[in-house]
XYZ file of C-alpha atoms in Angstrom:
353
model
C 18.155 20.070 1.363
C 15.787 23.026 0.873
C 13.516 21.095 -1.529
C 13.168 18.212 0.926
C 12.430 20.557 3.834
C 9.759 22.497 1.930
C 8.066 19.326 0.611
C 8.078 17.607 4.005
C 6.569 20.693 5.657
C 3.831 20.830 3.016
C 2.997 17.140 3.420
C 2.982 17.333 7.216
C 0.336 20.056 6.954
C -1.873 17.676 4.941
C -2.003 15.109 7.738
C -5.141 15.076 9.851
C -4.858 16.434 13.428
C -3.733 13.686 15.787
C -2.844 13.173 19.414
C -1.146 10.424 21.421
C -3.244 9.462 24.438
C -3.374 6.708 27.028
C -5.853 4.016 26.032
C -7.337 4.033 29.525
C -8.163 7.754 29.274
C -10.725 7.106 26.522
C -14.020 6.572 28.367
C -17.246 5.801 26.540
C -20.154 8.001 27.655
C -22.932 6.917 25.312
C -22.758 5.344 21.850
C -20.202 7.285 19.752
C -19.598 9.891 22.486
C -16.369 9.467 24.479
C -14.629 11.465 27.165
C -10.897 12.240 27.119
C -9.890 13.878 30.396
C -12.945 16.138 30.371
C -13.094 16.668 26.601
C -16.043 15.247 24.612
C -15.110 13.391 21.417
C -17.282 11.707 18.787
C -15.859 8.435 17.434
C -16.718 6.840 14.096
C -18.057 3.247 14.429
C -14.934 1.675 12.879
C -12.751 3.420 15.476
C -14.922 2.157 18.317
C -14.573 -1.378 16.977
C -10.782 -1.021 16.861
C -10.781 0.197 20.458
C -13.015 -2.646 21.555
C -10.789 -5.252 19.918
C -7.799 -3.721 21.688
C -9.413 -4.037 25.131
C -10.499 -7.603 24.423
C -14.182 -7.474 23.556
C -16.342 -7.771 20.451
C -19.562 -6.302 19.095
C -21.391 -9.589 19.753
C -20.250 -9.673 23.387
C -21.235 -6.048 23.958
C -24.637 -6.661 22.360
C -25.210 -9.528 24.797
C -24.421 -7.228 27.727
C -26.715 -4.544 26.315
C -29.571 -7.004 25.925
C -29.110 -8.127 29.533
C -28.294 -4.808 31.242
C -29.244 -2.011 28.845
C -27.116 0.721 27.317
C -25.760 1.918 30.663
C -24.726 -1.610 31.609
C -23.008 -2.065 28.262
C -21.063 1.199 28.670
C -20.028 0.309 32.223
C -18.912 -3.155 31.146
C -16.884 -1.752 28.271
C -15.181 0.859 30.469
C -14.437 -1.804 33.078
C -12.618 -3.864 30.427
C -10.751 -0.742 29.321
C -9.616 -0.105 32.913
C -8.471 -3.702 33.314
C -6.589 -3.584 30.018
C -4.924 -0.297 30.968
C -3.745 -1.688 34.294
C -2.226 -4.673 32.528
C -0.691 -2.912 29.508
C -0.647 0.878 30.079
C -0.778 1.294 26.294
C -0.703 4.549 24.316
C -2.695 5.018 21.113
C -2.929 7.841 18.568
C -6.373 9.244 17.732
C -6.818 10.927 14.347
C -9.552 13.515 13.734
C -11.200 14.873 10.609
C -10.532 18.623 10.378
C -13.999 19.069 8.848
C -16.282 17.041 11.128
C -13.921 16.991 14.127
C -14.911 13.371 14.628
C -12.289 10.759 15.445
C -12.021 8.910 12.120
C -9.091 6.588 12.763
C -6.903 5.240 15.520
C -3.316 4.026 15.415
C -2.383 1.285 17.841
C 1.425 1.167 17.529
C 3.227 -2.165 17.361
C 5.968 -0.668 19.555
C 5.753 3.123 19.654
C 4.382 6.108 17.751
C 6.863 7.707 15.339
C 5.825 11.375 14.875
C 5.956 12.668 11.278
C 8.662 15.243 12.037
C 10.815 12.521 13.549
C 10.322 10.473 10.367
C 11.340 13.400 8.163
C 14.431 14.050 10.306
C 15.387 10.384 9.938
C 14.772 10.451 6.169
C 17.032 13.483 5.789
C 19.789 11.785 7.791
C 19.273 8.597 5.768
C 19.703 10.373 2.424
C 22.783 12.261 3.570
C 24.530 9.170 4.981
C 23.527 6.752 2.198
C 24.062 9.315 -0.604
C 20.568 9.433 -2.044
C 18.729 12.339 -3.676
C 15.022 13.042 -3.234
C 12.905 12.032 -6.239
C 9.405 12.680 -4.905
C 7.095 12.414 -1.896
C 3.558 11.045 -1.861
C 0.866 11.149 0.811
C -2.639 9.721 0.853
C -5.135 12.447 0.051
C -7.360 11.573 3.014
C -4.776 12.840 5.488
C -4.090 9.531 7.225
C -0.652 8.186 8.091
C 0.789 6.960 4.801
C 3.828 8.832 3.435
C 6.192 7.558 0.736
C 9.591 9.114 0.041
C 11.244 7.973 -3.194
C 14.997 8.444 -3.599
C 17.581 7.847 -6.298
C 21.261 7.146 -5.852
C 23.553 10.058 -6.652
C 25.361 7.613 -8.974
C 22.496 5.526 -10.457
C 23.027 2.067 -11.952
C 21.289 1.265 -15.247
C 20.828 -2.298 -16.495
C 19.175 -3.738 -19.600
C 17.537 -7.164 -19.354
C 16.014 -7.059 -22.854
C 16.250 -4.813 -25.939
C 14.618 -1.470 -25.189
C 14.262 -2.256 -21.483
C 16.690 0.046 -19.670
C 16.109 -0.053 -15.920
C 17.487 2.052 -13.058
C 18.003 -0.572 -10.372
C 19.062 1.335 -7.264
C 16.132 3.524 -6.315
C 15.113 3.339 -2.637
C 12.005 4.333 -0.721
C 10.985 4.995 2.879
C 7.346 4.350 3.812
C 5.956 5.810 7.065
C 2.664 4.632 8.569
C 2.883 6.178 12.023
C 4.275 3.185 13.893
C 6.810 1.826 11.411
C 9.217 2.894 8.691
C 9.666 0.498 5.805
C 12.791 0.558 3.644
C 12.688 -0.969 0.199
C 14.138 -0.627 -3.239
C 12.478 0.032 -6.564
C 13.392 -0.384 -10.205
C 12.383 2.223 -12.756
C 11.849 1.182 -16.370
C 13.170 4.078 -18.440
C 12.252 2.851 -21.914
C 9.078 0.840 -22.382
C 7.422 -0.306 -25.553
C 4.356 1.719 -24.630
C 6.218 4.839 -23.515
C 5.269 4.353 -19.867
C 7.654 4.724 -16.977
C 6.842 2.005 -14.459
C 8.111 1.517 -10.927
C 8.476 -1.897 -9.282
C 8.805 -1.784 -5.469
C 10.173 -4.449 -3.108
C 10.151 -4.250 0.698
C 13.450 -5.099 2.409
C 13.260 -4.218 6.114
C 11.235 -2.280 8.701
C 11.942 -0.046 11.685
C 9.474 0.086 14.604
C 11.339 2.445 16.933
C 14.402 4.636 16.888
C 16.601 2.129 18.605
C 20.161 3.283 17.689
C 21.267 -0.179 16.554
C 18.199 -0.561 14.314
C 18.704 2.891 12.779
C 22.353 2.046 12.137
C 21.399 -1.308 10.571
C 18.959 0.298 8.150
C 21.343 3.010 7.046
C 24.234 0.563 6.638
C 22.064 -1.703 4.482
C 21.430 1.221 2.142
C 25.075 2.351 2.157
C 26.236 -1.160 1.255
C 24.378 -0.804 -2.053
C 23.008 -4.322 -1.605
C 19.430 -3.110 -2.124
C 19.662 -3.073 -5.961
C 20.910 -6.670 -5.974
C 18.199 -7.960 -3.650
C 15.338 -9.170 -5.751
C 16.346 -7.653 -9.100
C 17.275 -11.049 -10.527
C 13.814 -12.306 -9.605
C 12.232 -9.299 -11.323
C 14.403 -9.825 -14.394
C 13.487 -13.516 -14.561
C 9.786 -12.757 -14.179
C 9.929 -10.104 -16.905
C 11.644 -12.459 -19.358
C 9.189 -15.223 -18.476
C 6.301 -12.804 -19.082
C 7.588 -12.011 -22.553
C 7.388 -15.693 -23.446
C 4.195 -16.696 -21.615
C 0.632 -16.486 -22.869
C -1.940 -14.884 -20.586
C -4.937 -17.007 -19.604
C -8.512 -15.769 -19.615
C -8.624 -16.296 -15.848
C -5.659 -13.947 -15.355
C -7.446 -11.226 -17.327
C -10.636 -11.801 -15.336
C -8.754 -11.568 -12.027
C -7.223 -8.232 -12.970
C -10.578 -6.823 -14.121
C -12.286 -7.901 -10.887
C -9.590 -6.245 -8.833
C -9.679 -2.997 -10.794
C -13.474 -2.679 -10.593
C -13.382 -3.311 -6.835
C -14.076 -0.781 -4.110
C -10.501 0.489 -3.898
C -10.476 2.071 -7.366
C -14.206 2.540 -8.030
C -13.445 2.180 -11.733
C -16.335 1.206 -13.987
C -16.235 -1.918 -16.124
C -16.359 0.358 -19.186
C -13.215 2.199 -18.072
C -11.350 -1.062 -17.510
C -12.577 -2.304 -20.915
C -10.946 0.726 -22.531
C -7.469 -0.675 -21.863
C -7.962 -4.316 -20.812
C -9.928 -6.504 -23.281
C -11.262 -9.032 -20.763
C -14.895 -8.878 -21.861
C -13.881 -9.085 -25.518
C -12.182 -12.421 -24.833
C -15.061 -13.619 -22.640
C -17.508 -12.966 -25.476
C -15.201 -14.604 -27.991
C -14.842 -17.831 -26.006
C -18.481 -17.916 -24.873
C -19.640 -18.009 -28.484
C -17.428 -21.084 -28.941
C -19.085 -22.987 -26.138
C -16.479 -22.366 -23.457
C -17.624 -22.178 -19.823
C -15.754 -18.964 -19.033
C -16.180 -19.488 -15.283
C -15.079 -23.095 -14.881
C -12.561 -23.326 -17.745
C -10.986 -19.852 -17.583
C -7.639 -21.096 -16.237
C -7.359 -23.568 -19.093
C -8.063 -21.098 -21.881
C -5.296 -18.973 -23.339
C -5.693 -15.646 -25.089
C -3.401 -14.373 -27.818
C -1.810 -11.838 -25.428
C 1.439 -12.541 -23.641
C 1.829 -11.601 -19.977
C 4.285 -8.789 -20.748
C 1.767 -7.185 -23.126
C -0.900 -7.209 -20.411
C 1.576 -5.775 -17.901
C 2.305 -2.948 -20.340
C -1.422 -2.318 -20.890
C -1.788 -1.713 -17.168
C 1.286 0.500 -16.759
C 0.466 2.548 -19.869
C -3.042 3.328 -18.628
C -1.864 4.131 -15.096
C 0.758 6.602 -16.296
C -0.831 8.098 -19.437
C -4.633 8.091 -19.177
C -6.690 11.282 -19.152
C -9.637 9.427 -17.602
C -8.129 9.744 -14.104
C -6.977 12.861 -12.304
C -3.230 13.248 -11.979
C -3.343 12.615 -8.218
C -6.034 9.900 -8.324
C -4.978 7.068 -6.026
C -6.357 4.575 -8.570
C -3.203 5.120 -10.636
C -0.952 3.700 -7.929
C -3.414 0.847 -7.294
C -3.272 -0.097 -10.987
C 0.531 -0.059 -10.937
C 0.516 -2.170 -7.765
C -1.861 -4.598 -9.462
C 0.417 -4.746 -12.515
C 3.484 -5.507 -10.385
C 1.731 -8.254 -8.424
C 0.430 -9.724 -11.686
C 3.975 -9.810 -13.056
C 5.309 -11.573 -9.961
C 2.471 -14.128 -9.708
C 2.659 -17.774 -10.687
C 1.492 -18.202 -14.272
C -1.412 -20.222 -15.650
C 0.787 -21.820 -18.308
C -0.036 -25.551 -18.144
C -2.652 -27.703 -19.832
C -4.097 -25.042 -22.092
C -7.019 -25.848 -24.381
C -6.646 -24.410 -27.881
C -9.667 -22.617 -29.352
C -9.486 -21.343 -32.910
């Protein structure tokens, strides 16, 4: 698999430098400055908070100690708790550094054990060979943290049609690595959409937390059984057909707009307005005396849910307003898929002409 090997090597190089260390070896010196076996390290505040939660203390508790005993007393108290926790648990953690600032910007506290990236790639290669999958693509978060997706397609793909013009490959599979777990799931790829978009719908099936031989065997056998395409596809099909025959409420549009203008995407309201007409409907109903905050769930638009779903997937896959590798694209697709699977606001509508 030369393509897989070259891509995995390239992605591994994008990951931030990291090191597995014993939790008890991380000793606070002063504020963000820590010692690791004689090496000085600067920790970001969020990392310090994660460490403190792991050893059983909080910011409020440490502030109380500082107020009573000063900075030195607070540091000594914190290190004492770290020693006590280490004696009880002897836990390893993985510290992750920024290659630019050399500060520790994240910490992984494994649920069971750390799974190194090369070990994940070796497993993924074995998985594809045994379960007869071909590599489709690999994705990694641009900030270098532990978040790798490997998408695969069956060597003999299955295509189903649940509505006219809706051909769907049902037996794609993915492996998602986050440093301490590997998630296996399946995805369905819509080949022909009314808007020309190609959308992917993912569904988690099982997770692996360590390379226990029986667990590895179980995951591979699940994929080889070809049960993944059957798990959940009927639910997706039912939701899609329901969406084609269900009117979207104003509240559903508002919820999507709020999510897309949130901190994860940093999209402006004007950008969201370019493909999702939430504010147009808000203005329309407001001029008719509707309280668009209190009555939004009761007010229906003239868009069906499937149309809104397609608006989201079309923008995510076709827009020129976002860079090709902008993470907002995947967030929009994730939002679209969750919107499709959600319970609908379809009862007790008020008609407004």
